[in-house]
mmCIF file of C-alpha atoms and ligand atoms in Angstrom:
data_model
loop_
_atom_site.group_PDB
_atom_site.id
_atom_site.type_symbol
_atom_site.label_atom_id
_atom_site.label_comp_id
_atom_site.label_asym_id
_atom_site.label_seq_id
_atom_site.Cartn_x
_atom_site.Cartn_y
_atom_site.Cartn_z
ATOM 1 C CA UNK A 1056 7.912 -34.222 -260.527
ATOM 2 C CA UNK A 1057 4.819 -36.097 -259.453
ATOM 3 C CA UNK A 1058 3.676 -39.589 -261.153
ATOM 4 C CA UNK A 1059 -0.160 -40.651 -260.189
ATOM 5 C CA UNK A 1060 -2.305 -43.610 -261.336
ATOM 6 C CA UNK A 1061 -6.045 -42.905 -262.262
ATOM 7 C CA UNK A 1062 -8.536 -45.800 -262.985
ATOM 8 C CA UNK A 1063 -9.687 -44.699 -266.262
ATOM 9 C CA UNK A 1064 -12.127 -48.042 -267.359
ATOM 10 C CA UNK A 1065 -11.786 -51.698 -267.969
ATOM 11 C CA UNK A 1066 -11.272 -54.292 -269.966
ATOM 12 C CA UNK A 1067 -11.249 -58.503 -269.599
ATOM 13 C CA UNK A 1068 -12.173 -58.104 -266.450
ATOM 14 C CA UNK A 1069 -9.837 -55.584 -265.026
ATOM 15 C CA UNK A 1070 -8.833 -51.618 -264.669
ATOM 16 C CA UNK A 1071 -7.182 -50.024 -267.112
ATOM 17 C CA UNK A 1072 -4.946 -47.386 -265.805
ATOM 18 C CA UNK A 1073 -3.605 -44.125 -266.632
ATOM 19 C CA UNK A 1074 -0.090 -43.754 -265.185
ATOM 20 C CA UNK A 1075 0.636 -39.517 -265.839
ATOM 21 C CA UNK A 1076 3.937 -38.622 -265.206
ATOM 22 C CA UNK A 1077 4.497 -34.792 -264.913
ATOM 23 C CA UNK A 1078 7.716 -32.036 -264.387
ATOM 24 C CA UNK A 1079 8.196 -28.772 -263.256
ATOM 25 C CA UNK A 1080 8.689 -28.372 -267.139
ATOM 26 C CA UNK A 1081 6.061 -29.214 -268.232
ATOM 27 C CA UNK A 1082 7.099 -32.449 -269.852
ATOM 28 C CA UNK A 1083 4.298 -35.231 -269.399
ATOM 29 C CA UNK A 1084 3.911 -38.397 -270.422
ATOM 30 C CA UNK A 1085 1.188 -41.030 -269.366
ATOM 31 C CA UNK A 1086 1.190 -44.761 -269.816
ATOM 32 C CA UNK A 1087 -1.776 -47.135 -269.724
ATOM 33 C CA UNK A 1088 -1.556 -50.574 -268.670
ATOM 34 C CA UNK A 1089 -3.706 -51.701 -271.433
ATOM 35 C CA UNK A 1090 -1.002 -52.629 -273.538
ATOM 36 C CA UNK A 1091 1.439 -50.192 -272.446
ATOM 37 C CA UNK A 1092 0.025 -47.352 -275.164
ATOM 38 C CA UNK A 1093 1.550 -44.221 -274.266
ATOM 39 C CA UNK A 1094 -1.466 -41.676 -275.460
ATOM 40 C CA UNK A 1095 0.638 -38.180 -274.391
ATOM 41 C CA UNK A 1096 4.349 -37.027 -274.422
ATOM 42 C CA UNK A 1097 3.379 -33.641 -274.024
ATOM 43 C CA UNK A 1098 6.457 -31.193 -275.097
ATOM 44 C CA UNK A 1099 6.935 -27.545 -275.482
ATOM 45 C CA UNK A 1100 7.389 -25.713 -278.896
ATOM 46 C CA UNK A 1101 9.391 -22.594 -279.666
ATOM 47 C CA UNK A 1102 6.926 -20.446 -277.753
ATOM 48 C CA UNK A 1103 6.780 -23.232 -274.999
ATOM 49 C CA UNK A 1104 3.144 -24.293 -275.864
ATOM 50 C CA UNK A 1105 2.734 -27.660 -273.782
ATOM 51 C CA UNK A 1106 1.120 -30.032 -276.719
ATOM 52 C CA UNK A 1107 0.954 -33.503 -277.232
ATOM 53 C CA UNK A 1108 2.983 -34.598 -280.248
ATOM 54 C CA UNK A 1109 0.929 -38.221 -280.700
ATOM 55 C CA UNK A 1110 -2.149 -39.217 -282.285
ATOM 56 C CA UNK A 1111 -4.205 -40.349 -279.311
ATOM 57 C CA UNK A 1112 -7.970 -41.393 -278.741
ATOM 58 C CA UNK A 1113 -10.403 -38.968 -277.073
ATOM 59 C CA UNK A 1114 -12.130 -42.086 -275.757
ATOM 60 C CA UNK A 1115 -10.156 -44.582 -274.154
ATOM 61 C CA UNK A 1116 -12.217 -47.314 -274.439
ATOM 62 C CA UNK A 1117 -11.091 -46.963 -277.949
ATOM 63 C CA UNK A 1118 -7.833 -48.161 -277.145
ATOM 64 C CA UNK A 1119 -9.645 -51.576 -276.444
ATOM 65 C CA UNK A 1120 -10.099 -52.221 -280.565
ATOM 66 C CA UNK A 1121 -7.136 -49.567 -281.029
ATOM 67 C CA UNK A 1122 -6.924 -51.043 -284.702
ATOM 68 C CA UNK A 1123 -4.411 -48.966 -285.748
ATOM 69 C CA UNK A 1124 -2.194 -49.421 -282.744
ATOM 70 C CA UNK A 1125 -1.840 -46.375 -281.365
ATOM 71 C CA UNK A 1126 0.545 -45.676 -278.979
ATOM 72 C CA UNK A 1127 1.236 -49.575 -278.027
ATOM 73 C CA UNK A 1128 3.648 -52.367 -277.174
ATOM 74 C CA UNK A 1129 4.259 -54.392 -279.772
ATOM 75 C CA UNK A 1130 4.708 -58.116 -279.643
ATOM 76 C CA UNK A 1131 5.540 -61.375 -279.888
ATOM 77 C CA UNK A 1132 6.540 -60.353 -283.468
ATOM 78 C CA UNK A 1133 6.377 -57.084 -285.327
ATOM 79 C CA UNK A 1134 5.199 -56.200 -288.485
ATOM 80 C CA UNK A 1135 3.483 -59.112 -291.117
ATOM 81 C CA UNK A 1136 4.837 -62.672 -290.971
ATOM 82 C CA UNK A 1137 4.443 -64.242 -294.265
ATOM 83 C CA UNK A 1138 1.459 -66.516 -294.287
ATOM 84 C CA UNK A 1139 2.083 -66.960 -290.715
ATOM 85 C CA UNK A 1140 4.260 -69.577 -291.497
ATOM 86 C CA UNK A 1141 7.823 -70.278 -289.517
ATOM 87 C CA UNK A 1142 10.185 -73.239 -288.414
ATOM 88 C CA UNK A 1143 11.592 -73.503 -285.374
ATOM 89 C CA UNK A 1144 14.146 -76.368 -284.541
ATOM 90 C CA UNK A 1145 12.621 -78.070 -288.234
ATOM 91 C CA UNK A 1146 8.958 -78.116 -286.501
ATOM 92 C CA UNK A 1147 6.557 -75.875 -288.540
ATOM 93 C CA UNK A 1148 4.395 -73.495 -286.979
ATOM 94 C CA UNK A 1149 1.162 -71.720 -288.554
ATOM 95 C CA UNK A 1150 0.736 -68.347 -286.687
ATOM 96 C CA UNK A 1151 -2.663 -66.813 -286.606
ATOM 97 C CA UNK A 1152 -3.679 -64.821 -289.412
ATOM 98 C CA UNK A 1153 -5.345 -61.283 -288.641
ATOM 99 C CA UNK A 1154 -3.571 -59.812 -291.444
ATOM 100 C CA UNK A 1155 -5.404 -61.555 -294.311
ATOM 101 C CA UNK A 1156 -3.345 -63.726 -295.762
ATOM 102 C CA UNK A 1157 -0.204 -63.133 -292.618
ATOM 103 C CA UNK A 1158 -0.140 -62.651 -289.300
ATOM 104 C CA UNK A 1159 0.594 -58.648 -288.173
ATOM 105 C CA UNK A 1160 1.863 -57.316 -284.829
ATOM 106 C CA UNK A 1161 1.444 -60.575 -283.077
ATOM 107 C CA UNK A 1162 -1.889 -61.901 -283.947
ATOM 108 C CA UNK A 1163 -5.726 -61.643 -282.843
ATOM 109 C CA UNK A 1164 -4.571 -60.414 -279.587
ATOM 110 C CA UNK A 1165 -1.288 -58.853 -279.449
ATOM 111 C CA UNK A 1166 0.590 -57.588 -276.654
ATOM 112 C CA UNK A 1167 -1.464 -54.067 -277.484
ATOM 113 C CA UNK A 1168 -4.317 -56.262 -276.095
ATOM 114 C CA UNK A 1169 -2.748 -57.309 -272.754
ATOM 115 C CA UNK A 1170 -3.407 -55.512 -269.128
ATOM 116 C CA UNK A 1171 -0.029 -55.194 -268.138
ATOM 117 C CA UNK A 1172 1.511 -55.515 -264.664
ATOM 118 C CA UNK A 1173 2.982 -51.955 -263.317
ATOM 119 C CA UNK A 1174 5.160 -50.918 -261.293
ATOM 120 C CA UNK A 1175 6.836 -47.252 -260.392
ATOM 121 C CA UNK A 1176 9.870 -46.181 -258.982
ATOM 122 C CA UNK A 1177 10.620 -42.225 -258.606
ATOM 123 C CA UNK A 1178 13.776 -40.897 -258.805
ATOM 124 C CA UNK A 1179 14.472 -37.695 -257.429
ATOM 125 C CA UNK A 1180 18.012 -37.057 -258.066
ATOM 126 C CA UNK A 1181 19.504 -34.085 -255.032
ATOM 127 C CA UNK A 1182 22.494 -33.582 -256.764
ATOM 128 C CA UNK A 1183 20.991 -31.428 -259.668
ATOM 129 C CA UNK A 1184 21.077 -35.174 -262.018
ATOM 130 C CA UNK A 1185 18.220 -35.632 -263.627
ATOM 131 C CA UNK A 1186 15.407 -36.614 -262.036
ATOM 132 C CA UNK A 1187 13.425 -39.832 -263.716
ATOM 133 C CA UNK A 1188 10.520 -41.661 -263.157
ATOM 134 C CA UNK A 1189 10.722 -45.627 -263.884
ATOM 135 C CA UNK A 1190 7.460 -47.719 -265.394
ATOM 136 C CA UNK A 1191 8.208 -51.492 -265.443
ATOM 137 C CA UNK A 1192 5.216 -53.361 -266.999
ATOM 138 C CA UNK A 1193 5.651 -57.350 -267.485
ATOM 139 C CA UNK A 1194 3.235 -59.902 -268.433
ATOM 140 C CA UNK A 1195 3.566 -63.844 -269.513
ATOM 141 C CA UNK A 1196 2.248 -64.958 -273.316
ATOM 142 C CA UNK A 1197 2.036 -68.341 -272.409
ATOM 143 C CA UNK A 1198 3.151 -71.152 -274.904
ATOM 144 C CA UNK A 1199 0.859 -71.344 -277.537
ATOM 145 C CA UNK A 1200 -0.429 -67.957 -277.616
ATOM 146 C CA UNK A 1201 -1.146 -66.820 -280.964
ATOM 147 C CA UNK A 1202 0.315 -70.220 -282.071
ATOM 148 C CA UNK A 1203 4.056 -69.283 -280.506
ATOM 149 C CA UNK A 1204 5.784 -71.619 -278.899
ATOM 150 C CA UNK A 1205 7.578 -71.605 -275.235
ATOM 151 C CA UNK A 1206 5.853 -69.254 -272.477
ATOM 152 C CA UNK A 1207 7.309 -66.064 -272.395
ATOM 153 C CA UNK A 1208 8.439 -63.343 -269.703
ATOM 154 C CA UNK A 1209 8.239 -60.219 -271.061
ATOM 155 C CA UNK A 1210 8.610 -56.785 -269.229
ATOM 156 C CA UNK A 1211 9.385 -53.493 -270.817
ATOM 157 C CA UNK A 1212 10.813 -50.870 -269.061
ATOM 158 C CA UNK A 1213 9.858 -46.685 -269.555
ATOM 159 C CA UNK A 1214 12.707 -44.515 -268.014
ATOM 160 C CA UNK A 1215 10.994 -41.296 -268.286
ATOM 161 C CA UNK A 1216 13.645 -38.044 -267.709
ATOM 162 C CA UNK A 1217 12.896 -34.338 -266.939
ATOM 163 C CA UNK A 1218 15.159 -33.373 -269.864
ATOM 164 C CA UNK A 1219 12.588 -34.556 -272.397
ATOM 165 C CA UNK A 1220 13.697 -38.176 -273.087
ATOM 166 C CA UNK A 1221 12.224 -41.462 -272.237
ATOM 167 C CA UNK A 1222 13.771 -44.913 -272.518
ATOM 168 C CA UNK A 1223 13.044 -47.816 -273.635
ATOM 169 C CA UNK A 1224 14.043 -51.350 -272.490
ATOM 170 C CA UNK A 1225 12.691 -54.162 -273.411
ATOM 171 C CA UNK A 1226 13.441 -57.701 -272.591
ATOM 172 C CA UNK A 1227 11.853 -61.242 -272.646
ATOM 173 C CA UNK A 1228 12.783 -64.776 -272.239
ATOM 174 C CA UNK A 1229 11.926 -68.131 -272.930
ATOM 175 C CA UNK A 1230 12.321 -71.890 -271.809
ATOM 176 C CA UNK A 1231 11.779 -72.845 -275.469
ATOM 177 C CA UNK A 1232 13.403 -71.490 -278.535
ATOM 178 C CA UNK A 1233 10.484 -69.105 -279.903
ATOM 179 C CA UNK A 1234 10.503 -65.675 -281.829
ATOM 180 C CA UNK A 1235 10.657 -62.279 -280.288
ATOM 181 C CA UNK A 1236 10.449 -59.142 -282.435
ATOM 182 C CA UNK A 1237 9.134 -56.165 -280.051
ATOM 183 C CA UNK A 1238 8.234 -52.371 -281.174
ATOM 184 C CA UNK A 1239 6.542 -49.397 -280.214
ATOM 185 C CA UNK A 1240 3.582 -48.139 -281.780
ATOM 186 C CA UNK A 1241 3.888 -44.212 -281.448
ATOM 187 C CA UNK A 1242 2.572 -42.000 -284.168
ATOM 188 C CA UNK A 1243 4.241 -38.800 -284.251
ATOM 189 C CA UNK A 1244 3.179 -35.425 -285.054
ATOM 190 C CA UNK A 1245 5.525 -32.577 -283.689
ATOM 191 C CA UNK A 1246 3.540 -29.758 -285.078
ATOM 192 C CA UNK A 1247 1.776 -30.039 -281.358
ATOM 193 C CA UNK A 1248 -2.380 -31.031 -281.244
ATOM 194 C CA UNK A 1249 -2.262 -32.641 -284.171
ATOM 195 C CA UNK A 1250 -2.276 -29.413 -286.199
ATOM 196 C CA UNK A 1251 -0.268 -29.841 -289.325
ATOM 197 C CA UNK A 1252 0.334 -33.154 -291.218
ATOM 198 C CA UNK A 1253 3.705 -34.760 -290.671
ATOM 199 C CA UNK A 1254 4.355 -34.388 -294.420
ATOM 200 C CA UNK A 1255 5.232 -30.617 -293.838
ATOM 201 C CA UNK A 1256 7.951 -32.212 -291.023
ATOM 202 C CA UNK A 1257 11.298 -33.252 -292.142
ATOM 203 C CA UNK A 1258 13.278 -36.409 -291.717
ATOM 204 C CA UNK A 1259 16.585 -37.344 -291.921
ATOM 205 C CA UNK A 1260 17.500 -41.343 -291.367
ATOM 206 C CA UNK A 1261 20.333 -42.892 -291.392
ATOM 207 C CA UNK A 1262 20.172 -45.817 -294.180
ATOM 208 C CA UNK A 1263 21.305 -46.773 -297.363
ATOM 209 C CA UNK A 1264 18.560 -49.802 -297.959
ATOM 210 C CA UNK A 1265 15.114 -50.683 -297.935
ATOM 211 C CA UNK A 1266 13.447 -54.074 -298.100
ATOM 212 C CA UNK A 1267 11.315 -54.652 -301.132
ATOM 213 C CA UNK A 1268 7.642 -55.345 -300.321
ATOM 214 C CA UNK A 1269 5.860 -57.295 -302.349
ATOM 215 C CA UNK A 1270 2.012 -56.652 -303.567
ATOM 216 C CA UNK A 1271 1.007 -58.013 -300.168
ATOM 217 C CA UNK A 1272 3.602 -55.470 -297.906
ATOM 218 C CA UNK A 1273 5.644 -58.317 -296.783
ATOM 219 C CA UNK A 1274 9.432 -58.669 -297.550
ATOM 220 C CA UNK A 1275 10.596 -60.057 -300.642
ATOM 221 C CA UNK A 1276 14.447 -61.091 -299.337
ATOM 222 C CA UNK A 1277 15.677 -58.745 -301.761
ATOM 223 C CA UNK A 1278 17.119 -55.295 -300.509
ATOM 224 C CA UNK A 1279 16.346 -51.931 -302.519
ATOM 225 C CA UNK A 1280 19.006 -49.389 -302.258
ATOM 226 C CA UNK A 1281 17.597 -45.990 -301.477
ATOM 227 C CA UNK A 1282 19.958 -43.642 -303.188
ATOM 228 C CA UNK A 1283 17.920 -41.088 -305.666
ATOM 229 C CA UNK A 1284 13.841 -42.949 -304.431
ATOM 230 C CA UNK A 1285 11.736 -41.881 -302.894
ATOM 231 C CA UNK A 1286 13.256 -43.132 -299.736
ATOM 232 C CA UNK A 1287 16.624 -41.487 -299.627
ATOM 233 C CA UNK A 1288 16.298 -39.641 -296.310
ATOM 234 C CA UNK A 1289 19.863 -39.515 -295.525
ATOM 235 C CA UNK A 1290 19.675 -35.629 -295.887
ATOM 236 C CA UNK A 1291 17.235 -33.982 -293.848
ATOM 237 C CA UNK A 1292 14.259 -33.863 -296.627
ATOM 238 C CA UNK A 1293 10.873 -33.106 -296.128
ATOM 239 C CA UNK A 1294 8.609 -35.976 -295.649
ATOM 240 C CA UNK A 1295 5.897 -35.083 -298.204
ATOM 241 C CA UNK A 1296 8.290 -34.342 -300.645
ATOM 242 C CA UNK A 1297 8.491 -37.532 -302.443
ATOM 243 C CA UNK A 1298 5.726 -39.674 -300.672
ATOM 244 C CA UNK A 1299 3.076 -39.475 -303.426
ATOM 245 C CA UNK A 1300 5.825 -40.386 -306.240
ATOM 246 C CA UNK A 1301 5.306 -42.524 -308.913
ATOM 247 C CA UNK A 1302 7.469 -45.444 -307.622
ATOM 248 C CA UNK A 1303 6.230 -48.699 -307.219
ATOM 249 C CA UNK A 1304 7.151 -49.269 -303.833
ATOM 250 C CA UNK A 1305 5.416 -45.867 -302.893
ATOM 251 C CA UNK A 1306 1.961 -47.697 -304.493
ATOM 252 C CA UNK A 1307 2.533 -51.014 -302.522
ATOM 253 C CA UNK A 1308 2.635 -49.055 -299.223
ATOM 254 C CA UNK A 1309 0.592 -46.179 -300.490
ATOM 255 C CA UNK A 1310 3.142 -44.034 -299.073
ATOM 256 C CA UNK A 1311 5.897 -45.142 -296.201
ATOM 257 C CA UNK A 1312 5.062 -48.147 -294.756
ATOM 258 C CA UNK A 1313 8.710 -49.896 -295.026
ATOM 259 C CA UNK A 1314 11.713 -51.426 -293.211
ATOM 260 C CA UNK A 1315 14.621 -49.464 -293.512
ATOM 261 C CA UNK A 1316 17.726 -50.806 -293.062
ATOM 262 C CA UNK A 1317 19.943 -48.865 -290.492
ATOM 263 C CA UNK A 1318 23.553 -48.121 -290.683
ATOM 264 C CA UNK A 1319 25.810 -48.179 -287.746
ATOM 265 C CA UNK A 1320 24.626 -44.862 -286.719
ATOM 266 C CA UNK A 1321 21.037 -45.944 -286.273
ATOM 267 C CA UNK A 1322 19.803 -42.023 -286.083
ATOM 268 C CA UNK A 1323 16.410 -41.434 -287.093
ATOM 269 C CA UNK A 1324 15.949 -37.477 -286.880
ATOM 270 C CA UNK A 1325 12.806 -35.378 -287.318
ATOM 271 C CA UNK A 1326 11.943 -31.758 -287.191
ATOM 272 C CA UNK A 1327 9.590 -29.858 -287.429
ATOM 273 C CA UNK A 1328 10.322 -26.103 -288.902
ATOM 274 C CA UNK A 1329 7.028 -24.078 -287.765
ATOM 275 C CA UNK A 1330 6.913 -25.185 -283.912
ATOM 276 C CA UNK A 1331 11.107 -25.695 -284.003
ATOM 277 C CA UNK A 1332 10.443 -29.025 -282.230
ATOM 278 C CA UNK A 1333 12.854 -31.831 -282.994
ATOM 279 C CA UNK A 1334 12.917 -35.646 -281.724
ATOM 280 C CA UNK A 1335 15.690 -37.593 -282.018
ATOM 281 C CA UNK A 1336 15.703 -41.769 -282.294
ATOM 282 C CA UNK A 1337 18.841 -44.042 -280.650
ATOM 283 C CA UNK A 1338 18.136 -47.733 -281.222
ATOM 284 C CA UNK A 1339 20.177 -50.977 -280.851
ATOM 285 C CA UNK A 1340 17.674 -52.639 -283.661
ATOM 286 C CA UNK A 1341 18.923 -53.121 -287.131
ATOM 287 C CA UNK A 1342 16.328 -51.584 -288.803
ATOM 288 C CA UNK A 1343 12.460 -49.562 -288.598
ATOM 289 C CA UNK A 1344 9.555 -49.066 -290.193
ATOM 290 C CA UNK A 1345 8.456 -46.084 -290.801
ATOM 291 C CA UNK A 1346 4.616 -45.605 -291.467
ATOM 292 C CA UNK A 1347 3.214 -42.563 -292.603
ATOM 293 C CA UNK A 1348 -0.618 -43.370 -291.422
ATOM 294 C CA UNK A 1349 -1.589 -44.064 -294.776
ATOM 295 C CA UNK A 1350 -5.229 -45.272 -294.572
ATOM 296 C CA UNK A 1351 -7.882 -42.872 -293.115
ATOM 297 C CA UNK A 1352 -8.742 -43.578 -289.402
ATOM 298 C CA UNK A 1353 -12.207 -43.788 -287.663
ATOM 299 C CA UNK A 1354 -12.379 -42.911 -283.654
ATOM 300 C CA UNK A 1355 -12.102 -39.242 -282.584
ATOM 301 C CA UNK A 1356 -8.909 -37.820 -281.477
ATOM 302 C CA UNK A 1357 -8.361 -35.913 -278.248
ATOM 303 C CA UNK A 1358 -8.585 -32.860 -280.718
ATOM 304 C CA UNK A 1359 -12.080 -33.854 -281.118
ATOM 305 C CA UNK A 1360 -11.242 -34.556 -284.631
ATOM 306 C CA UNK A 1361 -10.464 -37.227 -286.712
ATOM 307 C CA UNK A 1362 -6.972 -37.731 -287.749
ATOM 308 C CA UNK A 1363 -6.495 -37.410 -291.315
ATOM 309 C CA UNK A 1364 -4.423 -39.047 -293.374
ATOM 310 C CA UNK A 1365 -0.494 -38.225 -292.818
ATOM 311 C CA UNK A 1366 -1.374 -36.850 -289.545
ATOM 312 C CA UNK A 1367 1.206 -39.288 -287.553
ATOM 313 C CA UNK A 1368 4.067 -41.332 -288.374
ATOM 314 C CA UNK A 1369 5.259 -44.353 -286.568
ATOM 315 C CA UNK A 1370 8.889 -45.723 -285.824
ATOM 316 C CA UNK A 1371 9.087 -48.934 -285.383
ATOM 317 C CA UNK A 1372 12.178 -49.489 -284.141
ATOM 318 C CA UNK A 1373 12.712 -53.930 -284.742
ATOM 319 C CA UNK A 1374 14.367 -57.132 -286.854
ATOM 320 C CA UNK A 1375 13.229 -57.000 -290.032
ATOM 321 C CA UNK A 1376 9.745 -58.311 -290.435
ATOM 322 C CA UNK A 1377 9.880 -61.931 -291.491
ATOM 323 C CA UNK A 1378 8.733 -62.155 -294.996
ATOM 324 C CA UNK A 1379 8.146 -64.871 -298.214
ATOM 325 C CA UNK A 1380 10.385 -68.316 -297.829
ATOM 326 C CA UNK A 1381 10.760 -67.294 -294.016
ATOM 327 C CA UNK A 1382 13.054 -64.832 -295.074
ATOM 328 C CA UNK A 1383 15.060 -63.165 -291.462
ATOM 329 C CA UNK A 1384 13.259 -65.135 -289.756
ATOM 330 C CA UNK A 1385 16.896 -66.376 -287.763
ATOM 331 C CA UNK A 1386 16.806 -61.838 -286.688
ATOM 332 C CA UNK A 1387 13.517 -62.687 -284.762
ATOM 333 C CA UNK A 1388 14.481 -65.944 -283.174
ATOM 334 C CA UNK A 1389 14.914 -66.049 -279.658
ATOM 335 C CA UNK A 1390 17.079 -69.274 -278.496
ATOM 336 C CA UNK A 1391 16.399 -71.192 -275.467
ATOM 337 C CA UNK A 1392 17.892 -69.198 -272.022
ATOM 338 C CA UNK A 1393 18.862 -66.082 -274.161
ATOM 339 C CA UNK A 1394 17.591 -62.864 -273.106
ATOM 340 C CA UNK A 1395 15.897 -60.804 -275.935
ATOM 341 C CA UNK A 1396 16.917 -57.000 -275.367
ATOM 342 C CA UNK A 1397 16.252 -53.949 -277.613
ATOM 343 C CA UNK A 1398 16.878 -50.231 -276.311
ATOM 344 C CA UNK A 1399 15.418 -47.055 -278.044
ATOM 345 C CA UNK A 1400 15.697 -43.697 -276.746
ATOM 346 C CA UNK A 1401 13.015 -40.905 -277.655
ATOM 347 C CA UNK A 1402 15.127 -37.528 -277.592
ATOM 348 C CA UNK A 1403 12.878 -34.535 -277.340
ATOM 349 C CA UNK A 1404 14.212 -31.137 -277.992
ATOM 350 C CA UNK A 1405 13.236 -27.415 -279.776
ATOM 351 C CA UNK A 1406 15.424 -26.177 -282.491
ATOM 352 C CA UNK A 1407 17.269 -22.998 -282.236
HETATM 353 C C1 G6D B 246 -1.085 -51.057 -291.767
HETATM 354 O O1 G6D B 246 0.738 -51.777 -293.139
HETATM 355 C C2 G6D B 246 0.400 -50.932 -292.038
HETATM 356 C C3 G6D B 246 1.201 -51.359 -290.827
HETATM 357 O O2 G6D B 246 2.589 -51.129 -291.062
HETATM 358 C C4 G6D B 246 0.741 -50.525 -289.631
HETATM 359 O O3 G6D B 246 1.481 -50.926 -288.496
HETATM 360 C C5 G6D B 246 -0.751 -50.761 -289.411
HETATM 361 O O4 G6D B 246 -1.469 -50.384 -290.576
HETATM 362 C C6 G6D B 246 -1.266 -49.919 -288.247
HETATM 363 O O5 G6D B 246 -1.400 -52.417 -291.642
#
């Protein structure tokens, strides 16, 4: 097990860093501390071919714009907030708007746009446990960031195990009441380089609702039951199966792009048949997203290529988004001296 640092640019001022951590396995994973993007979790497949199984930049100065989020933190808030707009204690707040008409993924400058603080801690288990390697990056969004109230300590934590799993902690408090609603950014593609579009993977997740977008992809309030749609996935069923359908919800996202509501199980499951590689989702949150890279990228991949459309899909493990009339807004709301804390576990595995 060995876990090294490597300057790899910079940005506002300061180094971005590459933080690699490698087994004897061949399982490797590396971290930047420009806004925590993860850009490999290298795995093997049935033949044990070491590939990376996420969309990542060949260029990580790319990672700087990184419009489509790849690989990052997500934060304050997740997802669109409708028109920006939320209460807190009855004083009204308008967020900043990158989204158009809402505010997405935290504003102008999300937490994928902060240089995060680092620190490591090996741990090189003698009595045949697993051994681990521990990332803690933290950072401050000070009150009135992006138009949030209260200043904010955030620090999320990347317990990264030999046996192919890495976990996720993340936790943040405030002084003020304010609103919290973290993710990760990962897009997924277990075929292994980027190879095969995730549409020839197949899913299995364990929920019986949807929310209902509306023609703007924010929430409606109103909750679509996913028995015989498009987005019944509570048998394993392949992903491109039903993601062109006529449905209307499939033409607001233009494919997945939509908070499912999880059951008390919370497993998200996906596999991919060809390579045999599975991964395997454990969250505390009450629901994810689950985006299916719907609109055709720009920057160059590590492949040398450019991804193409259903090439990665993203789990974003949160609250519900808060949509029209400030609808969940109360899931995202972080009261004075709590402690916000979400936990979701990437399982990584090959399939008999
Ligand atoms: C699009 O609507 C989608 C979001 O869900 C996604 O996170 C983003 O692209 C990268 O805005």
């Amino acid at each position: 097990m060995r876990c090294s640092k490597t300057i790899v640019g910079s940005f506002d001022n300061k180094e971005i860093i590459a933080y690699n951590v490698k087994f004897e396995n061949g399982f490797e994973v590396e971290i930047l501390n420009l806004g925590g993007v993860i850009t490999k979790i290298i795995t093997p497949d049935k033949d044990n071919n070491l590939e990376n199984i996420l969309l990542a930049y060949e260029d990580v100065n790319d990672y700087i714009e990184n419009p489509y989020y790849y690989g990052a933190i997500i934060g304050r808030t997740s997802g669109r907030i409708c028109e920006g707009k939320i209460t807190i204690d009855n004083k009204p707040y308008e967020l900043n708007k990158n989204y158009v008409l809402h505010q997405g993924h935290g504003g102008n400058k999300g937490f994928n746009k902060k240089i995060w603080e680092v620190y490591v801690e090996e741990h090189t288990n003698i009595n045949e446990e697993k051994n681990y390697v521990t990332l803690i990056l933290s950072t401050v969004s000070l009150d009135g960031e992006e138009n949030y109230p209260g200043n904010l300590e955030v620090n999320v934590t990347f317990n990264i195990y030999e046996d192919y799993k890495i976990e996720e902690i993340y936790k943040a408090k405030s002084y003020e009441t304010t609103l919290v609603n973290m993710t990760n950014h990962c897009y997924f593609n277990l075929s292994g380089n980027i190879k095969r579009p995730i549409t020839e993977s197949y899913l299995k997740v364990d929920s019986e609702y949807i929310l209902e977008l509306d023609n703007t992809c924010v929430p409606s309030g109103k909750l679509i039951k996913v028995e015989n749609t498009p987005f019944d996935f509570s048998n394993l069923k392949l992903i491109g199966k039903h993601i062109d359908d006529n449905h209307e919800q499939i033409k607001i996202g233009n494919g997945y792009d939509h908070v499912f509501m999880l059951n008390k199980d919370k497993e998200i499951y996906m596999e991919d048949k060809e390579s045999k590689r599975n991964m395997t989702i454990e969250t505390n949150q009450e629901s994810v997203v689950i985006y299916t890279s719907n609109w055709q990228h720009e920057k160059v991949a590590y492949t040398g290529r450019v991804p193409q459309l259903r090439h990665g899909i993203c789990f974003e493990t949160q609250a519900p988004p808060i949509g029209k009339d400030m609808c969940f807004m109360e899931n995202s709301m972080l009261h004075k001296g709590e402690e916000y804390y979400q936990k979701t576990d990437y399982i990584f595995s090959v399939s008999e």
